[in-house]
Coordinates of C-alpha atoms in Angstrom, one line a residue:
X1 CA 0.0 0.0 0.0
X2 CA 1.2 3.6 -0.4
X3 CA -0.3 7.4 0.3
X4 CA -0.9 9.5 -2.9
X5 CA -0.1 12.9 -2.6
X6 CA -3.4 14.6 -3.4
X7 CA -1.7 18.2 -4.2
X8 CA 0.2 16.8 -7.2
X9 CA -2.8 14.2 -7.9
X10 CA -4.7 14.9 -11.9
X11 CA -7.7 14.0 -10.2
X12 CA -7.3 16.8 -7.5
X13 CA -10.2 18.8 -8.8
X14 CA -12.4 15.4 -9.4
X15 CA -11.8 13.9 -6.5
X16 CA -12.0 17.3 -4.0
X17 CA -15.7 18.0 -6.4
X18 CA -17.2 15.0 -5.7
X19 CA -16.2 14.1 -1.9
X20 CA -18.8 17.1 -1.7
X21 CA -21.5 15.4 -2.4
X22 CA -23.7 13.6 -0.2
X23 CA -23.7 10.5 -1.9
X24 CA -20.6 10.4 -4.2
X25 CA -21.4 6.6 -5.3
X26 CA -22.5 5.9 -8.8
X27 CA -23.4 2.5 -9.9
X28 CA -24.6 0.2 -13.1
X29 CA -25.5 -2.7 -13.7
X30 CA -23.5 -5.2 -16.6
X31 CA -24.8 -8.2 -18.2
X32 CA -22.0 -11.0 -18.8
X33 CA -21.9 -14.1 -21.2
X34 CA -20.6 -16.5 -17.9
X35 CA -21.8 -19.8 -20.1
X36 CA -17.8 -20.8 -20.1
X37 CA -17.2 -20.1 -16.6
X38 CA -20.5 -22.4 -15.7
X39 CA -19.3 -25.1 -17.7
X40 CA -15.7 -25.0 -16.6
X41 CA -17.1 -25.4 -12.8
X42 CA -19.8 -28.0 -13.8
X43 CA -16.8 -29.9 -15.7
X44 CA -14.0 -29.5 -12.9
X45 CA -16.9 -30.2 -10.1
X46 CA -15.9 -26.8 -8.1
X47 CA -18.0 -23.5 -7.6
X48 CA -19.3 -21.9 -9.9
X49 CA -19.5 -18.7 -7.5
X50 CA -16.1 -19.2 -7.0
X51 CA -14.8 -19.2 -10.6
X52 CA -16.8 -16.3 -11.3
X53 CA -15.8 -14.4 -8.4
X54 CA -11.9 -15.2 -9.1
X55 CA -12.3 -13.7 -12.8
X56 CA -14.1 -10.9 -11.3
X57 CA -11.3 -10.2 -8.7
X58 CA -8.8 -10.5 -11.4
X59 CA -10.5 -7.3 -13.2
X60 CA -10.4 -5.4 -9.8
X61 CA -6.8 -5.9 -9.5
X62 CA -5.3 -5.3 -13.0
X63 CA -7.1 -1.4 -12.4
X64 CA -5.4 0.7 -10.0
X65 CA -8.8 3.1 -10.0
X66 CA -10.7 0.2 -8.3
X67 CA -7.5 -0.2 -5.6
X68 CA -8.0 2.7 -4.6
X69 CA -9.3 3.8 -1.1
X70 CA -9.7 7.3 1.0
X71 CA -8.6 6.9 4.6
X72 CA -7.8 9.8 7.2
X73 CA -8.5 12.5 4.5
X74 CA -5.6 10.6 2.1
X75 CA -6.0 8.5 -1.1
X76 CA -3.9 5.1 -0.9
X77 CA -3.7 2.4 -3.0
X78 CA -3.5 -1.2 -2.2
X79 CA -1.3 -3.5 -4.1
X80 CA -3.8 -6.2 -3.4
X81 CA -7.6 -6.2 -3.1
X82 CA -8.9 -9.2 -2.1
X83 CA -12.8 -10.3 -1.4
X84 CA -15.0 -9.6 1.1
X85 CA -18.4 -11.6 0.2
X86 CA -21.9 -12.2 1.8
X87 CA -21.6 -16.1 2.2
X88 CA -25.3 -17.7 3.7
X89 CA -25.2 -20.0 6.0
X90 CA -27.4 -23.7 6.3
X91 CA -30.3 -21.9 8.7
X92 CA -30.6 -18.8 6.3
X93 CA -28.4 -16.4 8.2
X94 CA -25.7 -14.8 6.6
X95 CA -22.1 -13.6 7.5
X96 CA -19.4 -11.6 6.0
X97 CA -15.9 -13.3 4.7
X98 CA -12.8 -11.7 3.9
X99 CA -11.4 -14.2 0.8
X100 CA -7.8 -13.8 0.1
X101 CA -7.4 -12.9 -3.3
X102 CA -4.8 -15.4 -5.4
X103 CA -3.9 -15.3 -8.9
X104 CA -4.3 -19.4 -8.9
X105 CA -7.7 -20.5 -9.0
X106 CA -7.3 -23.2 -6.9
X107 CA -5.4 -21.5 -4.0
X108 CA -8.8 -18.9 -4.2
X109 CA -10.9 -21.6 -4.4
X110 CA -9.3 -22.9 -1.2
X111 CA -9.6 -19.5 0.9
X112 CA -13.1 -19.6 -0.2
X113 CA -13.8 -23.0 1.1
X114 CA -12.3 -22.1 4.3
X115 CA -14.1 -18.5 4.7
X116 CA -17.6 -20.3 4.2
X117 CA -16.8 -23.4 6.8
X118 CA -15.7 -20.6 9.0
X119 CA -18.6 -19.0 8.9
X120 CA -20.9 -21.8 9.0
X121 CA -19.4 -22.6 12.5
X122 CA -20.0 -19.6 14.0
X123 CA -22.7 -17.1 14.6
X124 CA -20.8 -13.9 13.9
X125 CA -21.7 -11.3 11.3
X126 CA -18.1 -9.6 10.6
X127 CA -14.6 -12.0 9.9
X128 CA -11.7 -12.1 12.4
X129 CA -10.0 -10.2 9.5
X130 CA -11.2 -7.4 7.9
X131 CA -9.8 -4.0 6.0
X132 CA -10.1 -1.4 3.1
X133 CA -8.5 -3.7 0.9
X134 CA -11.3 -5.6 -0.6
X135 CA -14.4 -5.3 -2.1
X136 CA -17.7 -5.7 -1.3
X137 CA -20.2 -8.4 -2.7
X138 CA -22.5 -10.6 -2.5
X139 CA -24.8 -13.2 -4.5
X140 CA -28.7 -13.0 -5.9
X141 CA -29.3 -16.2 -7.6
X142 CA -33.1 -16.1 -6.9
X143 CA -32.9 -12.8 -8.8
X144 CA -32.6 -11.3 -12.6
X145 CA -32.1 -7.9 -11.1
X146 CA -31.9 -5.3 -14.0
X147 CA -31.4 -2.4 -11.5
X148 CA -29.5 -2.4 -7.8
X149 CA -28.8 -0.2 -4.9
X150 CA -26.6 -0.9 -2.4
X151 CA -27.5 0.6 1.4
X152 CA -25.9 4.1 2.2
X153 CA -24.7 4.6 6.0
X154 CA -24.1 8.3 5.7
X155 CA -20.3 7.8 6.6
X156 CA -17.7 8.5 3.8
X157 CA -17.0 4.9 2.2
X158 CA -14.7 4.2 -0.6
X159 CA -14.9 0.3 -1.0
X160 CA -16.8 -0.8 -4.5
X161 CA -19.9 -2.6 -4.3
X162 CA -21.0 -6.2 -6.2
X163 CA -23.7 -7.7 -6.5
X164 CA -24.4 -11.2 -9.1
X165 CA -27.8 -11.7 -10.4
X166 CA -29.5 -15.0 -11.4
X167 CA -28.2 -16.3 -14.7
X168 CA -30.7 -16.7 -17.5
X169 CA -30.2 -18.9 -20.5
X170 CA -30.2 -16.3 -24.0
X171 CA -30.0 -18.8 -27.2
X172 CA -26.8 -20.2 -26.8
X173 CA -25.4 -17.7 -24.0
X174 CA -25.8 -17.9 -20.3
X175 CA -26.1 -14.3 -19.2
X176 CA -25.8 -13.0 -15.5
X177 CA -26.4 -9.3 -14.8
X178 CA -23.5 -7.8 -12.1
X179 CA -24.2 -4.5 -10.5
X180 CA -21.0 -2.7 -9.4
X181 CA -21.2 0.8 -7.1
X182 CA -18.1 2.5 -6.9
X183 CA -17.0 6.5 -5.5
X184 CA -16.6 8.6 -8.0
X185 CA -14.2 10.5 -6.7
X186 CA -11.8 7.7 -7.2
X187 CA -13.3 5.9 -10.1
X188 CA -14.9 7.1 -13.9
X189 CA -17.1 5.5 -16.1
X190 CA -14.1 4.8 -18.0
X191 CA -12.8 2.6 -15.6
X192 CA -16.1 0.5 -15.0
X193 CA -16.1 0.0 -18.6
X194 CA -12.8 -1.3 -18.7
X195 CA -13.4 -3.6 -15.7
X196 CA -16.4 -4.7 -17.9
X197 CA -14.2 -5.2 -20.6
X198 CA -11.3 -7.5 -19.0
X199 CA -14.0 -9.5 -16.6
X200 CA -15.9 -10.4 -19.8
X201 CA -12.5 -11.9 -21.5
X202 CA -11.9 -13.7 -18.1
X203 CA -15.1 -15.3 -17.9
X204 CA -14.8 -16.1 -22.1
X205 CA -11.2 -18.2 -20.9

């Protein structure tokens, strides 16, 4: 991690106009073609969720607009963001994991497994483990979502913001919608549609 100085920043003016905003989030939602990824998990009998989430987590770290964070009125960037997902448990509770990003799919696949019996076995909402460098998300798979809005606290929050909808089968294409909120001080439209752009060539792999 390290501390950009905001004086000598491009995005001064950006980032100092839109921290003054009450709610400086913006968010879309994205349809993606995840028939390959489905396959691949049905084929290599692992999760689909966590294929899907490792190609997505790929995309967040190969832009350095989606590392970044704000933290004690300074902009710093993480060399690694890893995942911090809604994982439901048996009884229909939920709790919140902190999944240590890896490049190999089956060493994320692992710290998945891990995070979800961990939670299972306990009662608490938040992980032992916990930070600004992750994301948030979480799964819908009971719902084709075409809009999303994530909850607002009111404080100043600079983490982006998943969520995976249902897939739906589209001829010969397996489509699931993906909402993503992030601040916009930190992060353009430019930069979602890029992360669009390399998660869709992941999930195509």
């Amino acid at each position: 991690m390290k501390t950009i100085d905001i004086n000598t920043w491009d995005r001064k003016e950006l980032f100092q106009h839109f921290l003054k905003l009450k709610d400086p989030y913006f968010g879309v939602t994205i349809p993606f073609n995840v028939e390959n990824t489905y396959q691949y998990a049905k084929d290599n009998n692992v999760s689909f969720f966590g294929v899907y989430l490792h190609d997505c987590m790929k995309a967040i770290n190969a832009i350095d607009n989606l590392k970044y964070r704000i933290a004690d009125n300074t902009v710093q960037i993480y060399d690694t963001i890893h995942a911090s997902a809604t994982i439901m448990r048996t009884n229909k509770t939920f709790g919140f994991s902190f999944i240590d990003y890896d490049k190999d799919l089956n060493v994320f696949l692992s710290n998945l497994s891990a995070e979800k019996r961990r939670i299972e076995r306990t009662s608490n909402l938040f992980p032992p483990v916990n930070g600004l460098n992750c994301i948030h998300c979480s799964a819908l798979p009971w719902l084709n979502f075409s809009g999303h809005k994530e909850p607002v606290s009111g404080v100043l929050d600079s983490v982006p913001k998943l969520s995976f909808g249902k897939t739906v089968k589209e001829g010969n294409k397996l489509m699931m919608n993906v909402a993503i909120n992030v601040n916009h001080a930190l992060v353009d439209g430019y930069h979602v549609g890029l992360f669009s752009e390399i998660f869709q060539k992941n999930l195509n792999k």
